[in-house]
Tab-separated table of C-alpha atoms in Angstrom:
chain	number	residue	atom	x	y	z
Z	1	MET	CA	128.498	130.658	100.056
Z	2	SER	CA	126.726	127.250	99.991
Z	3	ASP	CA	129.199	123.994	100.777
Z	4	LEU	CA	127.325	122.179	97.498
Z	5	ALA	CA	129.333	118.692	98.000
Z	6	GLY	CA	127.848	119.435	101.838
Z	7	ASP	CA	125.022	119.993	100.842
Z	8	ALA	CA	124.369	116.918	98.456
Z	9	GLU	CA	125.778	114.765	101.173
Z	10	LYS	CA	123.710	116.269	103.661
Z	11	SER	CA	120.214	115.825	101.639
Z	12	PRO	CA	120.079	112.004	102.158
Z	13	GLN	CA	120.077	112.135	105.708
Z	14	ILE	CA	117.603	115.231	105.945
Z	15	LYS	CA	115.318	112.674	103.822
Z	16	ILE	CA	116.001	109.689	105.993
Z	17	ALA	CA	114.919	111.610	109.511
Z	18	LEU	CA	111.785	113.512	107.074
Z	19	ARG	CA	110.756	109.318	105.932
Z	20	ALA	CA	111.500	108.201	109.620
Z	21	ARG	CA	108.714	111.097	110.895
Z	22	LEU	CA	106.573	111.016	108.781
Z	23	LEU	CA	105.861	107.501	108.424
Z	24	THR	CA	105.559	107.236	112.683
Z	25	ALA	CA	102.941	110.008	112.143
Z	26	ARG	CA	101.062	107.757	110.052
Z	27	ARG	CA	101.497	105.332	112.740
Z	28	SER	CA	99.691	107.612	115.241
Z	29	LEU	CA	96.322	107.843	113.056
Z	30	SER	CA	93.608	105.969	114.853
Z	31	ASP	CA	91.668	103.863	112.188
Z	32	ALA	CA	88.902	106.406	112.571
Z	33	GLU	CA	90.930	108.688	111.491
Z	34	LEU	CA	92.313	106.679	108.628
Z	35	ALA	CA	88.321	106.671	107.446
Z	36	SER	CA	87.960	109.903	107.745
Z	37	ALA	CA	91.264	110.937	105.161
Z	38	ALA	CA	90.293	108.446	103.066
Z	39	ALA	CA	86.519	109.018	102.397
Z	40	LYS	CA	87.812	112.912	102.172
Z	41	ILE	CA	90.597	112.251	99.782
Z	42	HIS	CA	87.624	109.844	97.894
Z	43	ASP	CA	85.860	112.654	97.247
Z	44	LYS	CA	88.235	115.388	96.411
Z	45	THR	CA	89.856	112.521	93.247
Z	46	LEU	CA	86.473	111.940	92.581
Z	47	SER	CA	85.561	115.522	91.558
Z	48	LEU	CA	88.714	115.455	89.579
Z	49	VAL	CA	87.848	112.326	87.551
Z	50	ARG	CA	84.305	113.379	86.928
Z	51	GLY	CA	86.083	116.554	86.045
Z	52	LEU	CA	89.002	115.275	83.439
Z	53	ALA	CA	86.965	111.896	82.319
Z	54	PRO	CA	89.820	110.358	81.709
Z	55	SER	CA	90.328	107.041	79.304
Z	56	THR	CA	92.680	105.639	81.568
Z	57	ILE	CA	93.756	106.205	85.179
Z	58	ALA	CA	96.842	104.948	85.995
Z	59	ALA	CA	96.387	104.477	90.158
Z	60	TYR	CA	98.131	102.416	93.035
Z	61	ALA	CA	96.141	100.379	95.632
Z	62	PRO	CA	96.670	101.552	98.991
Z	63	VAL	CA	98.271	99.366	102.048
Z	64	GLY	CA	98.252	99.748	105.424
Z	65	THR	CA	97.796	103.840	105.929
Z	66	GLU	CA	98.372	105.116	103.026
Z	67	PRO	CA	95.957	108.198	101.243
Z	68	GLY	CA	93.112	106.992	99.934
Z	69	GLY	CA	93.034	103.495	101.816
Z	70	PRO	CA	91.701	99.785	100.573
Z	71	GLY	CA	88.520	101.222	98.315
Z	72	LEU	CA	90.240	103.257	96.079
Z	73	PRO	CA	90.950	100.814	93.400
Z	74	ARG	CA	86.876	99.901	92.981
Z	75	LEU	CA	85.811	103.947	93.896
Z	76	LEU	CA	88.194	105.028	90.735
Z	77	ALA	CA	87.222	102.312	88.361
Z	78	ALA	CA	83.553	102.602	88.990
Z	79	ALA	CA	83.727	106.859	88.441
Z	80	LEU	CA	85.124	105.572	84.253
Z	81	PRO	CA	83.241	106.200	81.837
Z	82	PRO	CA	82.039	102.986	79.546
Z	83	GLY	CA	85.488	101.115	78.055
Z	84	GLY	CA	87.349	103.252	80.623
Z	85	ARG	CA	90.421	101.702	82.103
Z	86	LEU	CA	92.501	101.689	85.722
Z	87	LEU	CA	95.832	100.287	85.565
Z	88	LEU	CA	97.149	99.580	88.169
Z	89	PRO	CA	100.966	98.675	89.068
Z	90	VAL	CA	102.241	95.042	89.401
Z	91	LEU	CA	105.996	95.642	91.248
Z	92	LEU	CA	108.895	93.835	89.442
Z	93	PRO	CA	112.370	92.232	90.573
Z	94	ASP	CA	114.945	95.519	90.463
Z	95	ASN	CA	111.953	97.603	91.858
Z	96	ASP	CA	110.721	99.116	88.271
Z	97	LEU	CA	106.084	98.557	87.637
Z	98	ASP	CA	104.298	96.874	85.156
Z	99	TRP	CA	100.648	97.533	85.100
Z	100	ALA	CA	97.739	95.640	84.757
Z	101	ARG	CA	93.775	96.470	84.170
Z	102	PHE	CA	92.101	96.126	87.340
Z	103	ASP	CA	89.406	94.243	87.183
Z	104	GLY	CA	87.242	93.924	90.239
Z	105	SER	CA	90.461	91.702	92.770
Z	106	LEU	CA	93.740	92.177	93.697
Z	107	GLY	CA	96.011	89.617	94.960
Z	108	SER	CA	98.646	89.345	97.899
Z	109	ALA	CA	102.573	90.070	96.744
Z	110	PRO	CA	105.977	90.837	98.281
Z	111	ARG	CA	106.726	93.584	100.134
Z	112	GLY	CA	102.296	93.386	101.518
Z	113	LEU	CA	101.554	95.009	98.232
Z	114	ARG	CA	98.127	93.956	96.407
Z	115	GLU	CA	98.260	93.528	93.317
Z	116	PRO	CA	96.210	92.784	90.130
Z	117	GLY	CA	96.371	89.839	88.486
Z	118	GLY	CA	95.849	89.674	84.987
Z	119	PRO	CA	97.880	90.158	82.115
Z	120	ARG	CA	101.566	92.048	82.873
Z	121	LEU	CA	101.414	95.123	79.551
Z	122	GLY	CA	104.678	97.011	80.340
Z	123	VAL	CA	106.070	99.635	81.659
Z	124	GLY	CA	105.136	101.587	79.329
Z	125	ALA	CA	101.695	101.148	80.038
Z	126	VAL	CA	101.428	104.296	81.924
Z	127	ARG	CA	101.634	105.930	78.940
Z	128	GLU	CA	98.502	106.069	78.069
Z	129	ALA	CA	97.086	107.317	81.372
Z	130	ASP	CA	94.982	110.252	81.596
Z	131	LEU	CA	96.083	110.700	85.554
Z	132	VAL	CA	97.807	109.010	87.099
Z	133	LEU	CA	98.059	109.124	91.143
Z	134	VAL	CA	100.960	107.592	93.410
Z	135	PRO	CA	102.010	107.747	96.459
Z	136	ALA	CA	104.140	109.842	97.964
Z	137	LEU	CA	105.052	110.384	101.992
Z	138	ALA	CA	105.362	114.112	101.172
Z	139	VAL	CA	105.399	116.573	98.745
Z	140	GLY	CA	106.995	120.196	99.131
Z	141	PRO	CA	107.127	123.498	96.359
Z	142	GLY	CA	106.862	122.637	93.040
Z	143	GLY	CA	105.865	119.554	94.081
Z	144	VAL	CA	108.347	117.746	94.184
Z	145	ARG	CA	107.851	114.177	95.563
Z	146	MET	CA	109.075	112.144	98.072
Z	147	GLY	CA	108.384	107.821	98.171
Z	148	ARG	CA	109.525	105.469	99.988
Z	149	GLY	CA	113.582	105.692	99.057
Z	150	GLY	CA	112.828	102.293	96.388
Z	151	GLY	CA	112.407	104.659	93.300
Z	152	SER	CA	109.974	103.055	91.546
Z	153	TYR	CA	108.046	106.060	90.848
Z	154	ASP	CA	110.716	108.152	90.171
Z	155	ARG	CA	111.129	105.981	87.291
Z	156	VAL	CA	107.343	105.725	86.313
Z	157	LEU	CA	107.451	109.245	85.900
Z	158	ALA	CA	110.085	110.384	83.540
Z	159	ARG	CA	108.411	107.943	81.750
Z	160	LEU	CA	105.673	110.118	80.760
Z	161	GLY	CA	107.772	113.407	79.229
Z	162	ASP	CA	106.634	116.736	79.458
Z	163	PRO	CA	104.232	118.109	79.973
Z	164	GLY	CA	102.168	114.245	80.089
Z	165	PRO	CA	99.147	113.826	81.839
Z	166	LEU	CA	98.361	114.610	85.671
Z	167	THR	CA	99.915	113.761	87.484
Z	168	VAL	CA	98.423	113.807	91.285
Z	169	ALA	CA	100.089	112.658	94.512
Z	170	LEU	CA	98.097	110.923	97.203
Z	171	LEU	CA	98.945	112.482	100.873
Z	172	HIS	CA	97.746	113.220	104.416
Z	173	ASP	CA	97.165	115.908	106.179
Z	174	GLY	CA	100.592	117.888	106.970
Z	175	GLU	CA	102.727	116.417	104.310
Z	176	LEU	CA	102.644	119.138	101.610
Z	177	VAL	CA	105.000	120.207	102.924
Z	178	ASP	CA	107.538	123.353	103.677
Z	179	GLU	CA	110.777	121.573	101.731
Z	180	VAL	CA	111.739	118.478	100.654
Z	181	PRO	CA	115.695	117.771	99.427
Z	182	ALA	CA	115.760	117.100	95.843
Z	183	GLU	CA	118.012	114.834	94.623
Z	184	PRO	CA	118.857	114.193	90.360
Z	185	HIS	CA	116.534	111.310	90.338
Z	186	ASP	CA	114.041	112.863	92.181
Z	187	ARG	CA	110.854	113.700	89.631
Z	188	ALA	CA	107.729	115.853	90.553
Z	189	VAL	CA	104.072	116.184	90.596
Z	190	ARG	CA	101.732	117.859	89.285
Z	191	GLY	CA	99.589	118.356	92.071
Z	192	VAL	CA	98.627	116.620	94.966
Z	193	ILE	CA	95.110	115.603	97.122
Z	194	THR	CA	94.975	116.052	101.195
Z	195	PRO	CA	92.024	115.352	102.754
Z	196	THR	CA	90.959	119.063	104.222
Z	197	GLY	CA	93.179	121.336	101.677
Z	198	GLY	CA	91.598	119.237	98.378
Z	199	LEU	CA	93.859	119.388	94.501
Z	200	VAL	CA	96.474	121.875	94.842
Z	201	THR	CA	98.299	122.014	91.534
Z	202	PHE	CA	101.734	123.509	90.674
Z	203	SER	CA	103.050	126.015	87.799
């Protein structure tokens, strides 16, 4: 019989170790590898957007080695139908996320992030999206998502309801893993996109 208290104590430790391993793997990617992965993710994401034809997408502006690369916001905005909106996050002091419409430009923000400069729409604006693309370090069976540990996107995903819009995490190859330890606050996504595997959805 499992020691549930022991399992609960081990879960954060396992996540810390997994997070460190994945961040190290990302840092080892060359510029050419990152560009190639981003191009493949762009192709798969564009196919998804064209199939869904969403009027509003909520996404993020990748920084550093995050999947999708710096060109992701412009790509998504160009794929929207006339009148469509791309919402990007604005980090709040408590790590929650406000949202603003992407108008083609991004400014520097705390923690090395890039943020839109338009009017803030409130934390609930994400509920207006038909498609929500989120960052992740790993996703496990059933869509269990692991981020960087700040809880920002767990709050976002919790606001979306059930079933809510399609939620998809963008990953590098090797980040769709066999197991991600889940804690009570963790929220699952409904699909992932990887450079090689494309779109994978969870029932």
